[in-house]
Short mmCIF file of C-alpha atoms in Angstrom, two decimals:
data_model
loop_
_atom_site.label_atom_id
_atom_site.label_comp_id
_atom_site.label_asym_id
_atom_site.label_seq_id
_atom_site.Cartn_x
_atom_site.Cartn_y
_atom_site.Cartn_z
CA SER A 130 2.18 15.01 -9.26
CA ILE A 131 6.04 15.07 -9.07
CA PHE A 132 6.22 13.64 -12.51
CA GLY A 133 3.89 16.58 -14.04
CA GLY A 134 0.17 16.76 -14.30
CA VAL A 135 -2.73 13.92 -13.52
CA LEU A 136 -1.74 10.72 -14.25
CA GLU A 137 -3.90 8.09 -16.22
CA ASP A 138 -5.63 6.18 -13.01
CA GLU A 139 -4.43 2.27 -12.42
CA SER A 140 -6.96 -0.78 -13.28
CA PHE A 141 -7.47 -2.98 -11.04
CA SER A 142 -6.43 -6.55 -11.77
CA TYR A 143 -4.63 -6.99 -9.03
CA LYS A 144 -6.44 -8.14 -5.95
CA HIS A 145 -5.94 -7.93 -2.46
CA GLN A 146 -4.62 -11.60 -2.24
CA GLY A 147 -3.08 -11.65 1.08
CA PRO A 148 -0.32 -10.27 3.96
CA GLY A 149 2.02 -8.12 1.73
CA ASP A 150 0.05 -6.52 -1.07
CA VAL A 151 1.07 -3.29 -1.61
CA GLY A 152 -1.36 -0.22 -3.29
CA MET A 153 -3.26 2.73 -2.63
CA ALA A 154 -6.35 4.55 -2.06
CA SER A 155 -6.87 7.48 -3.56
CA THR A 156 -9.26 11.15 -2.83
CA GLY A 157 -11.29 9.79 -6.85
CA PRO A 158 -10.85 9.37 -9.92
CA HIS A 159 -8.23 11.60 -12.17
CA SER A 160 -6.92 13.01 -8.46
CA ASN A 161 -2.88 12.80 -7.04
CA ALA A 162 -3.94 12.80 -3.72
CA THR A 163 -2.74 9.33 -2.49
CA GLN A 164 -1.63 7.82 0.92
CA PHE A 165 0.46 3.78 -0.10
CA TYR A 166 0.22 0.96 1.84
CA ILE A 167 1.26 -2.71 2.22
CA THR A 168 -1.18 -5.37 3.67
CA LEU A 169 -1.14 -7.16 7.21
CA ASP A 170 -3.97 -9.08 6.10
CA LYS A 171 -6.35 -10.03 2.73
CA LEU A 172 -8.52 -7.41 2.28
CA ASP A 173 -11.06 -8.58 -0.47
CA TRP A 174 -13.77 -6.69 0.23
CA LEU A 175 -10.88 -2.94 -0.51
CA ASP A 176 -10.72 -4.98 -4.88
CA ASN A 177 -12.56 -2.73 -7.18
CA LYS A 178 -12.43 0.01 -5.11
CA LYS A 179 -8.62 0.73 -4.58
CA VAL A 180 -5.72 -0.65 -6.97
CA VAL A 181 -2.91 -3.06 -5.86
CA PHE A 182 0.25 -2.59 -7.37
CA GLY A 183 2.55 -4.42 -5.68
CA ARG A 184 3.15 -7.83 -3.55
CA VAL A 185 7.29 -7.70 -0.71
CA VAL A 186 8.87 -10.34 -1.98
CA ASP A 187 11.08 -10.15 0.31
CA GLY A 188 10.64 -9.42 3.32
CA LEU A 189 7.69 -9.93 4.88
CA ARG A 190 8.50 -10.70 8.25
CA ALA A 191 10.10 -6.66 8.36
CA VAL A 192 6.52 -5.23 7.04
CA ARG A 193 5.16 -8.15 10.32
CA GLN A 194 7.07 -6.10 13.11
CA VAL A 195 5.80 -2.27 11.48
CA GLY A 196 2.43 -3.31 12.12
CA ARG A 197 3.12 -4.02 15.75
CA SER A 198 4.91 -0.84 16.32
CA GLU A 199 3.88 1.24 18.89
CA VAL A 200 1.82 3.26 17.38
CA LYS A 201 0.44 7.55 18.10
CA ALA A 202 -2.70 7.44 20.20
CA TRP A 203 -4.48 10.29 17.98
CA ASN A 204 -2.94 9.24 14.29
CA GLN A 205 -2.07 5.52 14.63
CA ARG A 206 1.20 6.63 12.76
CA PRO A 207 4.35 4.87 14.20
CA LEU A 208 6.78 6.37 17.02
CA GLN A 209 9.33 5.26 14.76
CA THR A 210 9.74 6.12 11.44
CA HIS A 211 10.43 2.90 8.68
CA TYR A 212 11.82 4.02 5.15
CA ILE A 213 11.66 1.41 2.19
CA ALA A 214 15.07 1.22 1.42
CA SER A 215 15.18 -0.51 -1.90
CA SER A 216 11.36 -1.45 -4.23
CA GLY A 217 10.86 -3.64 -8.48
CA ARG A 218 8.43 -3.93 -10.50
CA LEU A 219 5.39 -6.57 -10.51
CA GLN A 220 5.50 -8.42 -13.39
CA ALA A 221 1.85 -9.73 -15.37
CA SER A 222 0.85 -12.90 -15.01
#
């Protein structure tokens, strides 16, 4: 981790509710090999398997546009690079 050592595992307190959920998928407990994702549909089958830690609150139209981007056939990555320019913290309800 860039923060040093192994980070504590996240909780499953937030569920996959629909487009715009921000989550992470790791290779297992206490690992730092993580992929981050933003959902384009409700993925409730990932609840209690992958961690949701945020939500897109502004710019969902841009997220959908990225989702429609042309991708490389062999790895499904967009041909064009996309960046998250700003983010904040999700407040627990």
